[in-house]
């Protein structure tokens, strides 16, 4: 059973930046696709970005394209979400999630669905004022 841990959330002013980190207890084919989601109160989780960790293929939702970057540091076994030009509307709980490669392959056509990911971190709060 894979465990994910996020860190890096916090409070920032509009226009500022934050970098979120996602580490895994172990890396297997069930963590080939790492994704970031966010959740607003009372709403389902919104898929923002995904990364196929064996090939560095990334996908972004329209809401974050051009502002957020997902990337990995293989030496540190960590996937990051660099968030720039933050807006108050980006304030939410952010989660990283993991699943098999297929979820990353589907993303450009179908987007990301929270129901397709089997492993989740505990979440980290981002507040933009």
XYZ file of N, CA, C and O in Angstrom:
516
model
N 0.860 -1.189 0.000
C 0.000 0.000 0.000
C 0.893 1.234 0.000
O 1.701 1.437 0.888
N 0.726 2.072 -1.024
C 1.544 3.273 -1.170
C 0.975 4.402 -0.333
O -0.239 4.637 -0.326
N 1.847 5.087 0.357
C 1.436 6.274 1.106
C 2.083 7.501 0.486
O 3.269 7.486 0.155
N 1.296 8.555 0.337
C 1.778 9.806 -0.221
C 1.739 10.884 0.848
O 0.809 10.922 1.661
N 2.715 11.767 0.804
C 2.767 12.868 1.763
C 3.028 14.161 1.014
O 4.014 14.273 0.283
N 2.119 15.132 1.188
C 2.311 16.443 0.580
C 2.880 17.415 1.604
O 2.668 17.264 2.811
N 3.535 18.430 1.085
C 3.970 19.541 1.925
C 4.108 20.769 1.044
O 4.060 20.665 -0.186
N 4.261 21.927 1.679
C 4.530 23.140 0.928
C 3.386 24.118 0.830
O 3.543 25.197 0.267
N 2.222 23.763 1.349
C 1.120 24.711 1.312
C 1.354 25.875 2.260
O 2.328 25.897 3.011
N 0.461 26.836 2.200
C 0.575 27.985 3.087
C -0.233 29.145 2.568
O -1.115 28.971 1.723
N 0.078 30.316 3.073
C -0.625 31.537 2.687
C 0.296 32.418 1.870
O 1.482 32.560 2.190
N -0.258 33.029 0.843
C 0.528 33.885 -0.037
C -0.383 34.969 -0.588
O -1.607 34.777 -0.678
N 0.202 36.076 -0.960
C -0.584 37.136 -1.576
C -0.797 36.862 -3.059
O -0.009 36.147 -3.692
N -1.848 37.441 -3.593
C -2.148 37.280 -5.018
C -0.938 37.695 -5.853
O -0.284 38.698 -5.574
N -0.663 36.881 -6.868
C 0.502 37.109 -7.704
C 1.742 36.376 -7.249
O 2.739 36.300 -7.983
N 1.684 35.822 -6.054
C 2.823 35.124 -5.492
C 2.923 33.687 -5.969
O 2.146 33.232 -6.819
N 3.893 32.962 -5.385
C 4.184 31.588 -5.794
C 4.305 30.681 -4.583
O 4.673 31.122 -3.483
N 4.001 29.413 -4.824
C 4.224 28.363 -3.841
C 4.664 27.121 -4.590
O 4.310 26.928 -5.754
N 5.406 26.257 -3.885
C 5.780 24.974 -4.463
C 5.324 23.864 -3.530
O 5.719 23.836 -2.355
N 4.504 22.992 -4.059
C 4.026 21.838 -3.298
C 4.888 20.625 -3.618
O 5.341 20.460 -4.755
N 5.087 19.775 -2.623
C 5.887 18.558 -2.789
C 5.046 17.326 -2.510
O 4.164 17.356 -1.644
N 5.339 16.260 -3.224
C 4.640 14.986 -3.022
C 5.680 13.877 -2.985
O 6.381 13.639 -3.976
N 5.788 13.227 -1.843
C 6.689 12.094 -1.705
C 5.903 10.814 -1.522
O 4.790 10.834 -0.991
N 6.473 9.694 -1.963
C 5.803 8.410 -1.854
C 6.621 7.468 -0.986
O 7.850 7.531 -0.973
N 5.922 6.573 -0.261
C 6.609 5.603 0.595
C 7.399 4.611 -0.256
O 8.424 4.093 0.168
N 6.919 4.345 -1.454
C 7.654 3.527 -2.405
C 7.141 3.812 -3.800
O 6.005 4.241 -3.970
N 7.999 3.576 -4.763
C 7.661 3.889 -6.154
C 7.578 2.576 -6.925
O 8.542 1.827 -6.995
N 6.399 2.325 -7.480
C 6.164 1.107 -8.257
C 5.404 1.498 -9.522
O 5.184 2.683 -9.783
N 4.937 0.494 -10.268
C 4.146 0.842 -11.448
C 2.815 1.455 -11.055
O 2.156 2.113 -11.876
N 2.418 1.285 -9.807
C 1.160 1.909 -9.357
C 1.339 3.375 -9.005
O 0.379 4.040 -8.613
N 2.557 3.878 -9.108
C 2.807 5.302 -8.925
C 3.412 5.922 -10.175
O 4.026 6.976 -10.107
N 3.246 5.268 -11.307
C 3.790 5.806 -12.554
C 3.124 7.110 -12.950
O 3.716 7.931 -13.640
N 1.893 7.302 -12.550
C 1.176 8.543 -12.830
C 0.929 9.275 -11.515
O 0.225 8.764 -10.642
N 1.506 10.438 -11.385
C 1.295 11.293 -10.215
C 0.483 12.493 -10.679
O 0.791 13.109 -11.706
N -0.538 12.822 -9.919
C -1.404 13.941 -10.275
C -1.634 14.839 -9.076
O -1.525 14.406 -7.928
N -1.944 16.079 -9.381
C -2.341 17.035 -8.349
C -3.802 17.402 -8.565
O -4.212 17.688 -9.696
N -4.535 17.399 -7.476
C -5.937 17.800 -7.459
C -6.095 18.928 -6.435
O -5.259 19.110 -5.560
N -7.197 19.622 -6.529
C -7.570 20.550 -5.472
C -9.057 20.404 -5.211
O -9.815 19.928 -6.072
N -9.431 20.814 -4.031
C -10.828 20.677 -3.638
C -11.301 21.934 -2.941
O -10.715 22.364 -1.934
N -12.368 22.520 -3.485
C -13.050 23.632 -2.848
C -14.128 23.046 -1.947
O -14.644 21.962 -2.201
N -14.476 23.778 -0.913
C -15.450 23.289 0.051
C -16.752 22.892 -0.642
O -17.308 23.662 -1.431
N -17.195 21.667 -0.371
C -18.470 21.212 -0.889
C -18.457 20.756 -2.339
O -19.523 20.460 -2.902
N -17.263 20.683 -2.936
C -17.175 20.289 -4.334
C -16.274 19.068 -4.497
O -15.452 18.785 -3.628
N -16.424 18.349 -5.606
C -15.503 17.228 -5.857
C -14.099 17.749 -6.164
O -13.917 18.941 -6.451
N -13.152 16.848 -6.109
C -11.767 17.229 -6.381
C -11.568 17.495 -7.869
O -12.041 16.734 -8.716
N -10.860 18.573 -8.157
C -10.582 18.996 -9.528
C -9.165 18.590 -9.910
O -8.212 18.939 -9.217
N -9.023 17.868 -11.003
C -7.703 17.469 -11.473
C -7.006 18.622 -12.150
O -7.579 19.266 -13.043
N -5.779 18.911 -11.742
C -5.048 20.066 -12.230
C -3.907 19.703 -13.169
O -3.699 20.369 -14.184
N -3.141 18.697 -12.808
C -1.938 18.363 -13.571
C -1.560 16.922 -13.294
O -1.832 16.393 -12.215
N -0.932 16.311 -14.277
C -0.446 14.942 -14.095
C 0.925 14.803 -14.730
O 1.279 15.549 -15.651
N 1.670 13.820 -14.223
C 3.013 13.562 -14.719
C 3.238 12.069 -14.800
O 3.049 11.353 -13.815
N 3.633 11.600 -15.987
C 4.045 10.216 -16.140
C 5.508 10.168 -15.742
O 6.366 10.693 -16.459
N 5.794 9.566 -14.603
C 7.109 9.707 -13.997
C 8.216 8.959 -14.738
O 9.379 9.283 -14.564
N 7.881 8.008 -15.569
C 8.932 7.295 -16.309
C 9.268 7.981 -17.621
O 10.249 7.619 -18.268
N 8.437 8.997 -17.999
C 8.696 9.637 -19.282
C 8.640 11.148 -19.243
O 8.890 11.792 -20.244
N 8.277 11.725 -18.076
C 8.183 13.180 -17.929
C 7.087 13.816 -18.780
O 7.142 15.004 -19.059
N 6.110 13.022 -19.201
C 4.983 13.599 -19.947
C 4.036 14.260 -18.961
O 3.581 13.632 -18.006
N 3.718 15.517 -19.214
C 2.860 16.275 -18.306
C 1.597 16.738 -19.015
O 1.583 16.957 -20.229
N 0.553 16.881 -18.227
C -0.731 17.412 -18.722
C -1.249 18.412 -17.708
O -1.031 18.242 -16.497
N -1.946 19.450 -18.194
C -2.491 20.485 -17.323
C -3.934 20.783 -17.695
O -4.300 20.786 -18.876
N -4.722 21.101 -16.695
C -6.074 21.573 -16.960
C -6.009 23.018 -17.450
O -5.022 23.730 -17.223
N -7.059 23.459 -18.097
C -7.096 24.829 -18.611
C -6.978 25.856 -17.489
O -6.448 26.947 -17.691
N -7.455 25.500 -16.305
C -7.481 26.469 -15.212
C -6.080 26.799 -14.687
O -5.897 27.833 -14.043
N -5.099 25.941 -14.958
C -3.757 26.190 -14.433
C -2.684 26.208 -15.518
O -1.521 26.515 -15.234
N -3.079 25.883 -16.738
C -2.100 25.863 -17.844
C -1.380 27.207 -17.927
O -2.011 28.261 -17.917
N -0.062 27.156 -17.994
C 0.729 28.380 -18.102
C 1.095 29.006 -16.775
O 1.979 29.875 -16.716
N 0.444 28.578 -15.680
C 0.765 29.137 -14.358
C 1.395 28.092 -13.441
O 2.235 28.426 -12.605
N 0.970 26.846 -13.578
C 1.469 25.763 -12.731
C 2.367 24.852 -13.562
O 2.142 24.648 -14.754
N 3.376 24.282 -12.882
C 4.271 23.328 -13.533
C 4.446 22.119 -12.633
O 4.763 22.261 -11.439
N 4.255 20.940 -13.199
C 4.485 19.695 -12.470
C 5.793 19.091 -12.969
O 6.046 19.041 -14.172
N 6.639 18.678 -12.039
C 7.912 18.090 -12.430
C 8.417 17.194 -11.310
O 7.883 17.217 -10.203
N 9.438 16.415 -11.602
C 9.936 15.494 -10.604
C 11.425 15.676 -10.408
O 12.147 16.119 -11.298
N 11.864 15.337 -9.215
C 13.283 15.237 -8.912
C 13.528 13.769 -8.555
O 13.179 13.325 -7.460
N 14.098 13.039 -9.487
C 14.258 11.600 -9.284
C 15.258 11.293 -8.177
O 15.161 10.257 -7.514
N 16.209 12.185 -7.962
C 17.176 11.927 -6.883
C 16.494 11.983 -5.526
O 16.869 11.269 -4.598
N 15.481 12.847 -5.420
C 14.772 13.009 -4.152
C 13.473 12.221 -4.116
O 12.753 12.278 -3.115
N 13.144 11.496 -5.210
C 11.888 10.727 -5.272
C 10.685 11.597 -4.910
O 9.820 11.197 -4.136
N 10.661 12.785 -5.478
C 9.622 13.751 -5.147
C 9.059 14.357 -6.428
O 9.808 14.631 -7.365
N 7.751 14.556 -6.440
C 7.082 15.268 -7.523
C 6.620 16.606 -6.968
O 6.038 16.666 -5.873
N 6.851 17.648 -7.718
C 6.532 18.998 -7.280
C 5.423 19.611 -8.139
O 5.246 19.252 -9.303
N 4.714 20.557 -7.549
C 3.800 21.408 -8.291
C 4.205 22.848 -7.995
O 3.982 23.351 -6.898
N 4.827 23.464 -8.977
C 5.226 24.872 -8.856
C 4.038 25.720 -9.296
O 3.547 25.580 -10.416
N 3.577 26.583 -8.401
C 2.383 27.393 -8.670
C 2.779 28.861 -8.694
O 3.250 29.401 -7.682
N 2.608 29.499 -9.834
C 2.939 30.914 -10.000
C 1.689 31.723 -10.319
O 0.653 31.167 -10.684
N 1.809 33.021 -10.189
C 0.699 33.943 -10.482
C -0.573 33.495 -9.770
O -1.654 33.428 -10.379
N -0.440 33.189 -8.506
C -1.587 32.673 -7.754
C -2.668 33.732 -7.597
O -2.384 34.931 -7.489
N -3.907 33.238 -7.567
C -5.087 34.085 -7.470
C -5.898 33.657 -6.258
O -5.816 32.504 -5.830
N -6.720 34.557 -5.737
C -7.580 34.147 -4.618
C -8.426 32.922 -4.953
O -8.692 32.091 -4.077
N -8.820 32.784 -6.210
C -9.620 31.641 -6.633
C -8.866 30.327 -6.615
O -9.475 29.264 -6.786
N -7.549 30.369 -6.387
C -6.760 29.144 -6.265
C -6.762 28.607 -4.839
O -6.222 27.528 -4.579
N -7.351 29.356 -3.916
C -7.379 28.919 -2.521
C -8.204 27.643 -2.391
O -9.379 27.596 -2.772
N -7.590 26.597 -1.875
C -8.241 25.289 -1.785
C -7.319 24.341 -1.029
O -6.178 24.692 -0.702
N -7.833 23.134 -0.776
C -6.981 22.066 -0.272
C -6.409 21.344 -1.481
O -7.163 20.976 -2.381
N -5.116 21.135 -1.485
C -4.440 20.503 -2.606
C -3.971 19.101 -2.205
O -3.434 18.897 -1.112
N -4.174 18.148 -3.128
C -3.826 16.751 -2.877
C -2.968 16.214 -4.016
O -3.211 16.549 -5.181
N -2.022 15.374 -3.690
C -1.391 14.596 -4.741
C -1.971 13.191 -4.706
O -2.457 12.722 -3.668
N -1.955 12.547 -5.858
C -2.542 11.225 -6.012
C -1.682 10.406 -6.952
O -0.941 10.961 -7.775
N -1.802 9.090 -6.832
C -0.985 8.201 -7.660
C -1.827 7.083 -8.224
O -2.782 6.610 -7.585
N -1.460 6.661 -9.414
C -2.090 5.481 -10.010
C -1.212 5.012 -11.160
O -0.129 5.546 -11.408
N -1.699 4.019 -11.863
C -0.942 3.451 -12.974
C -0.867 4.422 -14.149
O -1.617 5.405 -14.226
N -0.007 4.122 -15.034
C 0.267 4.948 -16.199
C -0.987 5.304 -16.985
O -1.086 6.392 -17.559
N -1.960 4.422 -17.027
C -3.158 4.635 -17.845
C -3.841 5.961 -17.530
O -4.397 6.613 -18.422
N -3.810 6.384 -16.280
C -4.486 7.637 -15.935
C -3.800 8.825 -16.593
O -4.451 9.796 -16.972
N -2.494 8.765 -16.713
C -1.784 9.837 -17.396
C -2.051 9.807 -18.902
O -2.136 10.868 -19.538
N -2.198 8.619 -19.452
C -2.481 8.524 -20.878
C -3.865 9.066 -21.201
O -4.086 9.642 -22.267
N -4.810 8.899 -20.282
C -6.179 9.335 -20.500
C -6.339 10.846 -20.353
O -7.249 11.450 -20.934
N -5.486 11.450 -19.556
C -5.687 12.844 -19.159
C -5.872 13.815 -20.315
O -6.780 14.652 -20.263
N -5.062 13.788 -21.369
C -5.242 14.775 -22.453
C -6.612 14.700 -23.124
O -7.054 15.683 -23.716
N -7.275 13.565 -23.050
C -8.578 13.394 -23.701
C -9.719 13.541 -22.697
O -10.710 14.225 -22.966
N -9.575 12.921 -21.535
C -10.674 12.854 -20.572
C -10.442 13.694 -19.317
O -11.348 13.806 -18.481
N -9.267 14.275 -19.168
C -8.957 14.969 -17.922
C -8.651 13.965 -16.821
O -8.390 12.797 -17.085
N -8.660 14.419 -15.591
C -8.366 13.592 -14.431
C -9.605 13.455 -13.569
O -10.269 14.453 -13.295
N -9.867 12.240 -13.139
C -10.985 11.994 -12.246
C -10.465 11.451 -10.929
O -9.647 10.522 -10.904
N -10.962 11.996 -9.837
C -10.523 11.528 -8.523
C -10.834 10.060 -8.324
O -10.174 9.382 -7.543
N -11.834 9.549 -9.011
C -12.278 8.169 -8.812
C -11.330 7.156 -9.462
O -11.431 5.955 -9.218
N -10.408 7.633 -10.270
C -9.476 6.744 -10.967
C -8.146 6.585 -10.245
O -7.295 5.821 -10.688
N -7.955 7.298 -9.143
C -6.673 7.266 -8.442
C -6.819 6.527 -7.117
O -7.739 6.781 -6.344
N -5.867 5.608 -6.863
C -6.018 4.716 -5.725
C -5.289 5.188 -4.477
O -5.596 4.731 -3.378
N -4.301 6.026 -4.632
C -3.510 6.473 -3.478
C -3.561 7.984 -3.382
O -3.438 8.689 -4.402
N -3.709 8.472 -2.157
C -3.868 9.914 -1.910
C -3.032 10.355 -0.724
O -2.846 9.589 0.239
N -2.570 11.589 -0.809
C -1.962 12.202 0.347
C -3.017 12.808 1.245
O -4.213 12.781 0.936
N -2.563 13.383 2.336
C -3.496 13.926 3.332
C -3.986 15.315 2.968
O -4.946 15.816 3.564
N -3.351 15.956 2.012
C -3.753 17.286 1.580
C -2.949 18.374 2.250
O -2.450 18.221 3.371
N -2.826 19.497 1.558
C -2.147 20.668 2.106
C -2.924 21.903 1.673
O -3.344 22.016 0.523
N -3.143 22.801 2.606
C -3.982 23.973 2.345
C -3.182 25.086 1.679
O -2.059 25.395 2.088
N -3.794 25.672 0.660
C -3.225 26.843 -0.007
C -4.236 27.972 0.115
O -5.417 27.801 -0.224
N -3.790 29.120 0.614
C -4.649 30.282 0.778
C -3.997 31.468 0.093
O -2.849 31.811 0.382
N -4.745 32.079 -0.820
C -4.247 33.235 -1.568
C -5.144 34.431 -1.244
O -6.365 34.357 -1.425
N -4.545 35.488 -0.770
C -5.348 36.660 -0.386
C -4.965 37.896 -1.195
O -3.921 37.879 -1.885
